[in-house]
């Protein structure tokens, strides 16, 4: 296979955008086109205000855009020109039909495969970057082959993405590993080698792992399941800590110092959010059920159940502390993104907590440094969240800064660990709050002793105060 000189990516989202920007940065001789069906998203990628907030991304895009990085809605042209095509489209949980609520919906992946099959005039390497169920590459290959034009052949690779939002650029530049799965044939090996030659530009060879397609697909689901399982494990212990007087941070520290366990992903919290952990574990559970591995399915389902428990435990704690009623009380939620350094709100625990407090009759104020007001209302009025969007519009106000959001409130609830929340002047905030003034630190980022000396009633996760 000759050297790759032209790459296209279908899907200009949180994965396609940053991944291809970094490829363009590191491979200046390769033309990279990120193509999407959404005109609005592509227009944003071509503007000064990118559609996603990701530290370091602006700089990379500005360096490469117009040089060897292009964002386009002309999908046909992008496919025709490319030797290698990433499929980086969304794979949400199915909301209707067989496997509803658990199975991954592959309609966008299938749509992308059909677009490629209908367009391609010469050989293509098709790389599945979206997170998919095991054996999805086989379905992609089947679609491509069933619609193959004479003289055109395809190789399908699996190359799952492990970046985390908020650290995407660093994760891409310094990836722990790049995983490439392909067919065990001479053509398959050539395709794997072609993709390796792209990552070779900046990833040491020993960190590029090649394997068969199914192992690669399953490894992605496994990695997310392991990460989420650690969070659910520490969150389960946070409940034990609150009941016994142990401190979950101390427990995490002691456990994490064991080099066999390690210290990462042991931060107890209000629960994990984000677009992938829940969807990918549900997908794994569904696959196990289909394979009649019911005990395995139940094992992983528990990771999700524990997360639901953690979110509801925290919400109940807030209501109980406020004399069992929040009706008519002003409550300020600090942080709406699912984690710091992103504007992404998909499956954010803040949505769950805000919704509980709204249903209890609270008057909710929300401030997040990177989430737009429209997004907050879209999330809170979504039919899967509420049957009463009018109540949401009546009882929720979005603020542009933390100080005005907190003014006149009975309680503050920290839902996202933004650095700016640790540096607020809580003395000043306390003066302007209703008394008794409460703080519920769902991220364990504040100085609780200092807050108590100011006069706050403080509650947090995994520690009785
Ligand atoms: N968000 C994350 O941090 C990570 C996501 N993933 C996986 O990557 C995949 C993509 O995730 P995100 O980028 O977050 O999704 P996203 O929803 O941000 O972006 C997907 C994009 O694909 C576009 N699209 C759909 N069908 C298309 C087609 N036929 N042609 C061109 N564009 C099309 C959509 O318009 C959308 O802009 C998912 O499978 C996800 O599980 C993997 C690792 C990290
Ligand atoms: O497949 C994906 O989409 C990605 O999912 C996660 O990345 P992401 O969801 O962007 O962010 P994480 O840093 O994993 O955080 C997920 C959630 O867990 C929470 N979390 C994380 C770590 C921790 O110790 N405690 C904790 O509560 C975060 O606050 C956040 O709500 C994985 O970390 C990535 O490797 C993976 O590629």
Short mmCIF file of C-alpha atoms and ligand atoms in Angstrom, two decimals:
data_model
loop_
_atom_site.label_atom_id
_atom_site.label_comp_id
_atom_site.label_asym_id
_atom_site.label_seq_id
_atom_site.Cartn_x
_atom_site.Cartn_y
_atom_site.Cartn_z
CA UNK A 1 0.00 0.00 0.00
CA UNK A 2 1.39 3.39 -1.02
CA UNK A 3 1.77 6.08 1.65
CA UNK A 4 -1.47 7.69 2.83
CA UNK A 5 -1.73 11.28 1.55
CA UNK A 6 -5.43 11.97 1.97
CA UNK A 7 -7.65 11.20 4.97
CA UNK A 8 -11.31 11.90 5.48
CA UNK A 9 -13.28 11.64 8.70
CA UNK A 10 -17.06 11.26 8.77
CA UNK A 11 -18.30 12.99 11.93
CA UNK A 12 -17.01 16.35 13.18
CA UNK A 13 -17.84 15.78 16.84
CA UNK A 14 -15.91 15.54 20.10
CA UNK A 15 -13.80 12.73 18.64
CA UNK A 16 -13.59 13.44 14.90
CA UNK A 17 -12.69 17.14 15.34
CA UNK A 18 -9.83 16.89 17.88
CA UNK A 19 -8.45 13.58 16.53
CA UNK A 20 -8.18 14.81 12.96
CA UNK A 21 -6.81 18.18 14.06
CA UNK A 22 -3.96 16.39 15.81
CA UNK A 23 -3.37 14.10 12.81
CA UNK A 24 -3.19 17.21 10.59
CA UNK A 25 -0.78 18.85 13.02
CA UNK A 26 1.54 15.86 13.15
CA UNK A 27 1.29 14.84 9.48
CA UNK A 28 1.65 18.11 7.54
CA UNK A 29 2.06 16.22 4.24
CA UNK A 30 -1.38 14.56 4.64
CA UNK A 31 -4.57 16.37 3.63
CA UNK A 32 -7.22 15.79 6.31
CA UNK A 33 -10.90 16.62 5.67
CA UNK A 34 -13.43 16.34 8.47
CA UNK A 35 -16.89 16.03 6.95
CA UNK A 36 -20.27 16.17 8.65
CA UNK A 37 -23.93 16.21 7.64
CA UNK A 38 -24.53 19.14 9.98
CA UNK A 39 -24.00 22.46 8.16
CA UNK A 40 -24.14 24.30 11.47
CA UNK A 41 -21.38 22.20 13.05
CA UNK A 42 -19.09 22.57 10.04
CA UNK A 43 -19.70 26.34 9.95
CA UNK A 44 -18.64 26.48 13.62
CA UNK A 45 -15.48 24.47 12.91
CA UNK A 46 -14.68 27.02 10.19
CA UNK A 47 -15.33 29.99 12.50
CA UNK A 48 -13.45 31.58 15.40
CA UNK A 49 -15.77 29.91 17.92
CA UNK A 50 -15.32 26.16 17.61
CA UNK A 51 -18.35 23.97 18.38
CA UNK A 52 -16.61 22.33 21.35
CA UNK A 53 -14.53 23.71 24.19
CA UNK A 54 -11.35 21.71 24.63
CA UNK A 55 -8.14 23.19 26.10
CA UNK A 56 -5.45 23.55 23.41
CA UNK A 57 -7.79 22.73 20.51
CA UNK A 58 -8.10 26.30 19.20
CA UNK A 59 -4.36 26.55 18.74
CA UNK A 60 -4.07 23.28 16.85
CA UNK A 61 -7.01 24.14 14.57
CA UNK A 62 -5.64 27.62 13.87
CA UNK A 63 -2.26 26.15 12.95
CA UNK A 64 -3.63 23.60 10.48
CA UNK A 65 -6.98 24.89 9.15
CA UNK A 66 -6.68 25.84 5.49
CA UNK A 67 -3.19 24.29 5.36
CA UNK A 68 -3.88 20.57 5.46
CA UNK A 69 -6.99 20.52 7.66
CA UNK A 70 -10.43 21.19 6.19
CA UNK A 71 -13.95 21.04 7.58
CA UNK A 72 -16.59 20.41 4.97
CA UNK A 73 -20.16 19.31 4.27
CA UNK A 74 -19.11 18.03 0.85
CA UNK A 75 -18.98 14.43 2.01
CA UNK A 76 -18.91 13.01 -1.53
CA UNK A 77 -15.77 14.92 -2.46
CA UNK A 78 -14.09 14.03 0.83
CA UNK A 79 -14.79 10.32 0.34
CA UNK A 80 -13.74 10.34 -3.32
CA UNK A 81 -10.39 11.94 -2.53
CA UNK A 82 -9.46 9.92 0.56
CA UNK A 83 -7.43 6.72 0.73
CA UNK A 84 -8.34 6.24 4.39
CA UNK A 85 -11.72 7.12 5.93
CA UNK A 86 -12.42 7.34 9.65
CA UNK A 87 -16.00 6.71 10.75
CA UNK A 88 -16.37 8.88 13.83
CA UNK A 89 -20.13 9.27 14.03
CA UNK A 90 -22.29 9.02 17.13
CA UNK A 91 -23.38 5.60 18.45
CA UNK A 92 -26.04 6.47 21.04
CA UNK A 93 -28.12 4.00 23.03
CA UNK A 94 -31.17 2.82 21.08
CA UNK A 95 -34.34 4.53 22.24
CA UNK A 96 -36.82 2.38 20.34
CA UNK A 97 -37.11 -1.19 19.12
CA UNK A 98 -35.13 -4.29 19.91
CA UNK A 99 -32.55 -3.66 22.64
CA UNK A 100 -34.10 -0.25 23.43
CA UNK A 101 -32.40 1.47 26.36
CA UNK A 102 -29.31 -0.75 26.14
CA UNK A 103 -28.08 -1.70 22.67
CA UNK A 104 -25.97 0.76 20.67
CA UNK A 105 -27.84 2.36 17.80
CA UNK A 106 -25.68 1.76 14.75
CA UNK A 107 -27.85 3.67 12.29
CA UNK A 108 -25.30 6.47 11.89
CA UNK A 109 -22.43 3.99 11.41
CA UNK A 110 -24.50 2.13 8.86
CA UNK A 111 -25.40 5.43 7.16
CA UNK A 112 -21.72 6.32 6.94
CA UNK A 113 -20.84 2.89 5.51
CA UNK A 114 -23.57 3.20 2.87
CA UNK A 115 -22.36 6.68 1.93
CA UNK A 116 -18.86 5.32 1.41
CA UNK A 117 -20.13 2.32 -0.59
CA UNK A 118 -22.26 4.51 -2.85
CA UNK A 119 -19.50 7.05 -3.45
CA UNK A 120 -16.13 5.29 -3.59
CA UNK A 121 -14.55 4.79 -7.02
CA UNK A 122 -11.29 3.22 -5.81
CA UNK A 123 -9.91 1.15 -2.90
CA UNK A 124 -10.45 2.52 0.61
CA UNK A 125 -9.32 1.69 4.10
CA UNK A 126 -12.34 2.28 6.33
CA UNK A 127 -11.46 2.84 9.98
CA UNK A 128 -14.09 2.38 12.65
CA UNK A 129 -13.26 4.98 15.29
CA UNK A 130 -16.72 5.21 16.83
CA UNK A 131 -17.27 2.95 19.84
CA UNK A 132 -19.27 -0.02 18.63
CA UNK A 133 -20.42 -3.47 19.72
CA UNK A 134 -18.10 -6.40 19.03
CA UNK A 135 -18.46 -7.53 15.42
CA UNK A 136 -19.67 -4.15 14.12
CA UNK A 137 -16.71 -4.06 11.73
CA UNK A 138 -18.12 -7.21 10.17
CA UNK A 139 -21.44 -5.43 9.55
CA UNK A 140 -19.61 -2.48 8.02
CA UNK A 141 -17.61 -4.84 5.79
CA UNK A 142 -20.82 -6.61 4.76
CA UNK A 143 -22.49 -3.35 3.76
CA UNK A 144 -19.43 -2.23 1.83
CA UNK A 145 -19.02 -5.55 0.04
CA UNK A 146 -22.70 -5.89 -0.81
CA UNK A 147 -22.58 -2.51 -2.56
CA UNK A 148 -19.08 -2.80 -3.97
CA UNK A 149 -18.44 -1.28 -7.39
CA UNK A 150 -16.29 -3.31 -9.81
CA UNK A 151 -12.60 -2.79 -9.14
CA UNK A 152 -13.14 -1.24 -5.70
CA UNK A 153 -12.06 -3.13 -2.60
CA UNK A 154 -12.21 -2.29 1.08
CA UNK A 155 -10.32 -3.08 4.25
CA UNK A 156 -12.12 -2.35 7.52
CA UNK A 157 -10.03 -1.59 10.61
CA UNK A 158 -11.02 -0.98 14.21
CA UNK A 159 -9.17 1.92 15.83
CA UNK A 160 -11.08 2.91 18.97
CA UNK A 161 -10.43 6.27 20.57
CA UNK A 162 -9.44 6.57 24.24
CA UNK A 163 -9.30 10.36 24.65
CA UNK A 164 -11.18 11.95 27.55
CA UNK A 165 -12.92 15.29 27.16
CA UNK A 166 -11.18 18.21 28.82
CA UNK A 167 -7.78 16.61 28.17
CA UNK A 168 -8.37 15.47 24.57
CA UNK A 169 -5.39 17.23 22.97
CA UNK A 170 -2.94 16.02 25.57
CA UNK A 171 -4.43 12.51 25.43
CA UNK A 172 -4.06 12.46 21.65
CA UNK A 173 -0.52 13.83 21.65
CA UNK A 174 0.64 11.52 24.45
CA UNK A 175 -1.63 8.51 24.04
CA UNK A 176 -0.88 5.62 26.44
CA UNK A 177 -1.51 3.38 23.45
CA UNK A 178 -3.06 3.37 20.01
CA UNK A 179 -5.05 0.24 19.27
CA UNK A 180 -5.55 -1.04 15.74
CA UNK A 181 -7.49 -4.16 14.89
CA UNK A 182 -7.69 -5.66 11.43
CA UNK A 183 -8.23 -8.70 9.32
CA UNK A 184 -5.63 -11.45 9.71
CA UNK A 185 -4.72 -11.57 6.01
CA UNK A 186 -2.01 -10.00 3.92
CA UNK A 187 -4.40 -7.24 2.77
CA UNK A 188 -5.48 -6.71 6.38
CA UNK A 189 -1.89 -6.41 7.55
CA UNK A 190 -1.12 -3.88 4.79
CA UNK A 191 -4.08 -1.75 5.88
CA UNK A 192 -2.97 -1.92 9.52
CA UNK A 193 0.52 -0.88 8.42
CA UNK A 194 -0.88 2.09 6.48
CA UNK A 195 -2.71 3.38 9.56
CA UNK A 196 0.36 2.70 11.74
CA UNK A 197 2.36 4.92 9.37
CA UNK A 198 0.08 7.85 10.30
CA UNK A 199 0.41 7.37 14.08
CA UNK A 200 4.16 6.70 13.64
CA UNK A 201 4.56 10.45 13.13
CA UNK A 202 4.30 10.98 16.89
CA UNK A 203 3.43 7.79 18.79
CA UNK A 204 6.34 5.46 19.66
CA UNK A 205 5.96 2.14 17.82
CA UNK A 206 5.87 0.14 21.05
CA UNK A 207 2.72 2.05 22.03
CA UNK A 208 0.89 1.10 18.84
CA UNK A 209 -0.79 -2.23 19.50
CA UNK A 210 -2.19 -4.29 16.67
CA UNK A 211 -4.66 -7.09 17.17
CA UNK A 212 -7.61 -8.80 15.56
CA UNK A 213 -10.71 -6.70 14.95
CA UNK A 214 -12.93 -8.28 17.61
CA UNK A 215 -10.33 -7.93 20.38
CA UNK A 216 -9.91 -4.29 19.43
CA UNK A 217 -13.65 -3.59 19.54
CA UNK A 218 -14.09 -5.39 22.86
CA UNK A 219 -11.03 -3.68 24.40
CA UNK A 220 -12.69 -0.29 24.00
CA UNK A 221 -15.85 -1.37 25.81
CA UNK A 222 -13.71 -3.12 28.42
CA UNK A 223 -11.56 -0.02 29.07
CA UNK A 224 -14.61 2.18 29.67
CA UNK A 225 -16.24 -0.49 31.82
CA UNK A 226 -13.11 -0.80 34.00
CA UNK A 227 -12.81 2.99 34.40
CA UNK A 228 -16.47 3.41 35.34
CA UNK A 229 -16.32 0.37 37.62
CA UNK A 230 -13.56 2.03 39.66
CA UNK A 231 -15.71 5.14 40.12
CA UNK A 232 -18.73 3.09 41.15
CA UNK A 233 -16.55 1.08 43.54
CA UNK A 234 -15.22 4.16 45.32
CA UNK A 235 -18.68 5.76 45.27
CA UNK A 236 -20.15 2.66 46.91
CA UNK A 237 -17.55 3.02 49.65
CA UNK A 238 -18.38 6.70 50.03
CA UNK A 239 -21.79 5.61 51.36
CA UNK A 240 -20.06 3.33 53.87
CA UNK A 241 -17.81 6.24 54.90
CA UNK A 242 -20.76 8.53 55.52
CA UNK A 243 -22.41 5.85 57.66
CA UNK A 244 -19.31 5.05 59.72
CA UNK A 245 -17.20 8.17 60.02
CA UNK A 246 -14.43 6.98 57.67
CA UNK A 247 -13.21 9.46 55.05
CA UNK A 248 -13.39 8.26 51.44
CA UNK A 249 -10.44 10.43 50.36
CA UNK A 250 -8.25 8.74 52.95
CA UNK A 251 -9.52 5.33 51.89
CA UNK A 252 -8.86 6.14 48.20
CA UNK A 253 -5.36 7.35 49.05
CA UNK A 254 -4.50 4.26 51.05
CA UNK A 255 -5.94 1.90 48.45
CA UNK A 256 -4.48 3.78 45.48
CA UNK A 257 -0.93 3.72 46.82
CA UNK A 258 -0.88 -0.01 46.19
CA UNK A 259 0.97 -0.08 42.89
CA UNK A 260 -1.23 -2.98 41.75
CA UNK A 261 -4.30 -0.75 42.11
CA UNK A 262 -3.02 2.76 41.29
CA UNK A 263 -4.45 6.10 42.31
CA UNK A 264 -6.32 7.25 39.19
CA UNK A 265 -10.11 7.15 38.86
CA UNK A 266 -10.66 6.80 42.58
CA UNK A 267 -12.18 10.24 43.12
CA UNK A 268 -15.57 9.79 44.78
CA UNK A 269 -18.13 12.11 43.27
CA UNK A 270 -21.76 12.88 42.75
CA UNK A 271 -21.65 10.16 40.07
CA UNK A 272 -20.06 9.82 36.67
CA UNK A 273 -21.52 11.47 33.60
CA UNK A 274 -20.45 11.92 30.00
CA UNK A 275 -21.70 10.53 26.74
CA UNK A 276 -19.92 7.20 26.91
CA UNK A 277 -19.56 5.36 30.22
CA UNK A 278 -23.24 4.61 30.63
CA UNK A 279 -23.91 3.94 26.95
CA UNK A 280 -20.90 1.68 26.53
CA UNK A 281 -21.59 -0.35 29.66
CA UNK A 282 -25.26 -0.74 28.68
CA UNK A 283 -24.00 -1.92 25.31
CA UNK A 284 -21.69 -4.44 27.01
CA UNK A 285 -24.57 -5.64 29.21
CA UNK A 286 -26.75 -6.09 26.14
CA UNK A 287 -24.05 -8.03 24.29
CA UNK A 288 -23.63 -10.33 27.32
CA UNK A 289 -27.38 -10.92 27.52
CA UNK A 290 -27.50 -11.75 23.82
CA UNK A 291 -24.68 -14.25 24.40
CA UNK A 292 -26.70 -15.68 27.31
CA UNK A 293 -23.95 -14.65 29.75
CA UNK A 294 -26.45 -13.42 32.30
CA UNK A 295 -24.13 -13.37 35.32
CA UNK A 296 -21.63 -11.26 33.38
CA UNK A 297 -24.41 -8.91 32.28
CA UNK A 298 -25.62 -8.52 35.87
CA UNK A 299 -22.08 -7.81 37.08
CA UNK A 300 -21.60 -4.85 34.74
CA UNK A 301 -25.18 -3.60 35.14
CA UNK A 302 -24.35 -3.06 38.81
CA UNK A 303 -21.81 -0.36 37.82
CA UNK A 304 -24.67 1.66 36.30
CA UNK A 305 -27.05 0.93 39.18
CA UNK A 306 -24.47 2.15 41.69
CA UNK A 307 -24.08 5.37 39.71
CA UNK A 308 -27.83 5.97 39.77
CA UNK A 309 -27.81 5.29 43.51
CA UNK A 310 -25.01 7.80 44.04
CA UNK A 311 -26.81 10.57 42.15
CA UNK A 312 -30.08 10.00 43.97
CA UNK A 313 -28.37 9.63 47.36
CA UNK A 314 -26.79 13.05 46.91
CA UNK A 315 -30.06 14.67 45.79
CA UNK A 316 -31.93 13.20 48.77
CA UNK A 317 -29.18 14.43 51.10
CA UNK A 318 -29.72 18.00 49.86
CA UNK A 319 -33.48 17.93 50.36
CA UNK A 320 -33.22 16.30 53.81
CA UNK A 321 -30.65 18.81 55.03
CA UNK A 322 -32.85 21.69 53.97
CA UNK A 323 -35.51 20.63 56.51
CA UNK A 324 -36.99 18.17 54.02
CA UNK A 325 -38.37 20.85 51.75
CA UNK A 326 -36.82 22.99 49.06
CA UNK A 327 -40.15 24.38 47.94
CA UNK A 328 -39.73 28.08 47.17
CA UNK A 329 -36.06 28.03 48.21
CA UNK A 330 -33.33 29.44 46.00
CA UNK A 331 -30.68 26.85 45.30
CA UNK A 332 -27.59 27.58 43.26
CA UNK A 333 -26.02 24.81 41.22
CA UNK A 334 -22.38 25.50 40.42
CA UNK A 335 -21.38 23.57 37.32
CA UNK A 336 -23.53 21.96 34.65
CA UNK A 337 -20.88 20.23 32.49
CA UNK A 338 -20.25 16.54 33.25
CA UNK A 339 -16.66 17.35 34.26
CA UNK A 340 -14.37 20.38 34.27
CA UNK A 341 -12.70 21.79 31.14
CA UNK A 342 -15.52 20.83 28.80
CA UNK A 343 -18.81 22.41 27.82
CA UNK A 344 -20.33 18.96 27.24
CA UNK A 345 -23.41 18.19 29.34
CA UNK A 346 -24.31 14.74 28.03
CA UNK A 347 -25.47 12.55 30.96
CA UNK A 348 -24.19 15.19 33.37
CA UNK A 349 -25.13 14.43 37.01
CA UNK A 350 -26.15 18.12 37.23
CA UNK A 351 -29.16 17.36 35.04
CA UNK A 352 -30.37 14.70 37.47
CA UNK A 353 -29.77 16.85 40.53
CA UNK A 354 -31.33 20.00 39.05
CA UNK A 355 -34.34 18.00 37.92
CA UNK A 356 -34.88 16.47 41.38
CA UNK A 357 -34.73 19.89 42.99
CA UNK A 358 -37.08 21.38 40.39
CA UNK A 359 -39.60 18.57 40.97
CA UNK A 360 -39.36 19.29 44.71
CA UNK A 361 -40.43 22.87 43.99
CA UNK A 362 -37.06 24.58 44.36
CA UNK A 363 -36.15 27.75 42.54
CA UNK A 364 -32.93 26.77 40.79
CA UNK A 365 -30.10 29.01 39.65
CA UNK A 366 -27.38 27.57 37.48
CA UNK A 367 -23.93 28.83 36.63
CA UNK A 368 -21.34 27.07 34.48
CA UNK A 369 -18.37 28.85 32.88
CA UNK A 370 -18.64 26.95 29.58
CA UNK A 371 -22.22 25.78 29.12
CA UNK A 372 -24.60 28.02 27.18
CA UNK A 373 -28.05 28.88 28.56
CA UNK A 374 -29.83 27.26 25.59
CA UNK A 375 -28.04 23.98 26.24
CA UNK A 376 -29.09 23.98 29.91
CA UNK A 377 -32.75 24.48 29.00
CA UNK A 378 -32.55 21.92 26.22
CA UNK A 379 -31.21 19.34 28.69
CA UNK A 380 -33.66 20.12 31.48
CA UNK A 381 -36.75 20.25 29.26
CA UNK A 382 -35.91 17.08 27.31
CA UNK A 383 -38.88 14.66 27.35
CA UNK A 384 -36.68 11.93 28.88
CA UNK A 385 -36.08 14.23 31.86
CA UNK A 386 -39.36 16.01 32.54
CA UNK A 387 -43.04 15.99 31.64
CA UNK A 388 -43.37 19.62 32.68
CA UNK A 389 -41.05 21.87 30.64
CA UNK A 390 -43.12 24.88 31.78
CA UNK A 391 -42.11 24.17 35.39
CA UNK A 392 -38.46 24.10 34.29
CA UNK A 393 -38.74 27.42 32.46
CA UNK A 394 -40.51 28.98 35.44
CA UNK A 395 -38.15 27.70 38.13
CA UNK A 396 -34.72 27.83 36.49
CA UNK A 397 -32.53 30.86 35.91
CA UNK A 398 -29.13 30.72 34.28
CA UNK A 399 -26.48 33.14 35.54
CA UNK A 400 -23.31 34.47 33.94
CA UNK A 401 -21.23 34.51 37.12
CA UNK A 402 -21.06 32.57 40.37
CA UNK A 403 -21.46 35.53 42.73
CA UNK A 404 -24.79 36.76 41.38
CA UNK A 405 -26.02 33.16 41.10
CA UNK A 406 -25.37 32.61 44.83
CA UNK A 407 -26.86 35.90 46.04
CA UNK A 408 -29.99 35.35 48.14
CA UNK A 409 -29.69 31.55 47.98
CA UNK A 410 -30.41 29.08 50.78
CA UNK A 411 -27.90 26.57 49.44
CA UNK A 412 -25.08 26.04 46.99
CA UNK A 413 -24.59 22.69 45.27
CA UNK A 414 -21.23 22.06 43.59
CA UNK A 415 -21.77 19.60 40.74
CA UNK A 416 -18.69 20.17 38.52
CA UNK A 417 -15.11 20.46 39.75
CA UNK A 418 -14.23 23.68 37.84
CA UNK A 419 -11.08 25.24 39.32
CA UNK A 420 -12.76 28.63 39.61
CA UNK A 421 -15.19 27.23 42.23
CA UNK A 422 -12.32 26.53 44.63
CA UNK A 423 -11.08 30.11 44.31
CA UNK A 424 -14.35 31.95 44.97
CA UNK A 425 -14.53 34.42 47.88
CA UNK A 426 -16.87 32.37 50.07
CA UNK A 427 -16.80 35.04 52.81
CA UNK A 428 -18.39 37.48 50.41
CA UNK A 429 -20.84 34.84 49.14
CA UNK A 430 -21.90 33.92 52.69
CA UNK A 431 -22.74 37.53 53.56
CA UNK A 432 -25.33 37.66 50.77
CA UNK A 433 -26.97 34.26 51.34
CA UNK A 434 -30.06 33.31 53.35
CA UNK A 435 -29.24 31.83 56.77
CA UNK A 436 -28.60 29.12 57.69
CA UNK A 437 -26.44 28.89 54.55
CA UNK A 438 -25.65 25.44 53.16
CA UNK A 439 -22.99 24.13 50.81
CA UNK A 440 -23.20 20.64 49.30
CA UNK A 441 -19.85 19.81 47.76
CA UNK A 442 -20.55 17.02 45.29
CA UNK A 443 -16.97 17.07 44.00
CA UNK A 444 -14.96 17.33 47.23
CA UNK A 445 -13.03 20.34 45.95
CA UNK A 446 -13.71 22.95 48.64
CA UNK A 447 -11.95 23.72 51.91
CA UNK A 448 -14.62 22.48 54.30
CA UNK A 449 -12.94 23.66 57.51
CA UNK A 450 -12.65 27.17 56.15
CA UNK A 451 -16.28 27.18 54.98
CA UNK A 452 -17.46 26.06 58.42
CA UNK A 453 -15.44 28.76 60.11
CA UNK A 454 -17.20 31.30 57.88
CA UNK A 455 -20.54 29.91 59.13
CA UNK A 456 -21.64 27.55 56.37
CA UNK A 457 -23.30 24.20 57.03
CA UNK A 458 -21.25 21.86 54.86
CA UNK A 459 -22.06 18.42 53.49
CA UNK A 460 -20.00 16.41 51.06
CA UNK A 461 -19.52 12.93 49.62
CA UNK A 462 -17.90 10.15 51.63
CA UNK A 463 -17.25 12.10 54.81
CA UNK A 464 -19.42 13.05 57.73
CA UNK A 465 -18.83 16.69 58.64
N1 LIG B 1 -16.91 12.04 23.26
C1 LIG B 1 -15.83 11.37 23.62
O1 LIG B 1 -15.06 11.82 24.44
C2 LIG B 1 -15.51 10.04 23.02
C3 LIG B 1 -16.38 9.41 22.13
N2 LIG B 1 -16.06 8.19 21.58
C4 LIG B 1 -16.95 7.57 20.59
O2 LIG B 1 -16.78 8.28 19.35
C5 LIG B 1 -18.01 8.33 18.63
C6 LIG B 1 -18.36 9.78 18.33
O3 LIG B 1 -18.57 10.45 19.56
P1 LIG B 1 -18.68 12.05 19.61
O4 LIG B 1 -17.63 12.65 18.74
O5 LIG B 1 -18.74 12.40 21.05
O6 LIG B 1 -20.11 12.26 18.91
P2 LIG B 1 -20.77 13.62 18.42
O7 LIG B 1 -22.22 13.44 18.56
O8 LIG B 1 -20.09 14.78 19.08
O9 LIG B 1 -20.37 13.71 16.86
C7 LIG B 1 -20.83 12.81 15.90
C8 LIG B 1 -21.02 13.58 14.59
O10 LIG B 1 -21.28 12.65 13.55
C9 LIG B 1 -22.11 13.30 12.58
N3 LIG B 1 -22.67 12.31 11.66
C10 LIG B 1 -23.63 11.38 11.86
N4 LIG B 1 -23.81 10.64 10.76
C11 LIG B 1 -22.95 11.11 9.82
C12 LIG B 1 -22.63 10.75 8.48
N5 LIG B 1 -23.25 9.72 7.88
N6 LIG B 1 -21.69 11.45 7.82
C13 LIG B 1 -21.04 12.47 8.42
N7 LIG B 1 -21.29 12.85 9.69
C14 LIG B 1 -22.22 12.17 10.38
C15 LIG B 1 -23.12 14.03 13.45
O11 LIG B 1 -23.75 15.06 12.72
C16 LIG B 1 -22.21 14.55 14.58
O12 LIG B 1 -21.74 15.85 14.31
C17 LIG B 1 -19.03 7.61 19.51
O13 LIG B 1 -19.11 6.28 19.09
C18 LIG B 1 -18.42 7.67 20.90
O14 LIG B 1 -18.80 6.58 21.70
C19 LIG B 1 -14.87 7.57 21.86
C20 LIG B 1 -13.98 8.15 22.72
C21 LIG B 1 -14.21 9.42 23.36
O1 LIG B 2 -15.14 6.62 25.42
C1 LIG B 2 -15.18 7.76 25.87
O2 LIG B 2 -16.04 8.59 25.60
C2 LIG B 2 -14.18 8.22 26.87
O3 LIG B 2 -14.81 8.09 28.17
C3 LIG B 2 -14.03 8.57 29.26
O4 LIG B 2 -13.72 9.94 29.07
P1 LIG B 2 -14.73 11.12 29.48
O5 LIG B 2 -16.09 10.57 29.70
O6 LIG B 2 -14.55 12.19 28.48
O7 LIG B 2 -14.17 11.69 30.86
P2 LIG B 2 -13.63 11.00 32.21
O8 LIG B 2 -12.47 11.76 32.67
O9 LIG B 2 -13.46 9.54 32.05
O10 LIG B 2 -14.82 11.28 33.23
C4 LIG B 2 -16.08 10.63 33.11
C5 LIG B 2 -16.92 10.94 34.34
O11 LIG B 2 -16.40 10.29 35.50
C6 LIG B 2 -16.21 11.24 36.55
N1 LIG B 2 -15.06 10.80 37.37
C7 LIG B 2 -13.85 10.57 36.80
C8 LIG B 2 -12.79 10.13 37.55
C9 LIG B 2 -12.95 9.91 38.93
O12 LIG B 2 -12.04 9.51 39.68
N2 LIG B 2 -14.18 10.16 39.47
C10 LIG B 2 -15.24 10.59 38.73
O13 LIG B 2 -16.34 10.78 39.27
C11 LIG B 2 -15.99 12.56 35.83
O14 LIG B 2 -16.23 13.65 36.65
C12 LIG B 2 -16.98 12.43 34.68
O15 LIG B 2 -18.28 12.76 35.11
C13 LIG B 2 -12.72 7.79 29.31
O16 LIG B 2 -11.90 8.33 30.34
C14 LIG B 2 -11.99 7.89 27.96
O17 LIG B 2 -10.82 7.07 28.01
C15 LIG B 2 -12.90 7.39 26.86
O18 LIG B 2 -12.27 7.52 25.60
#
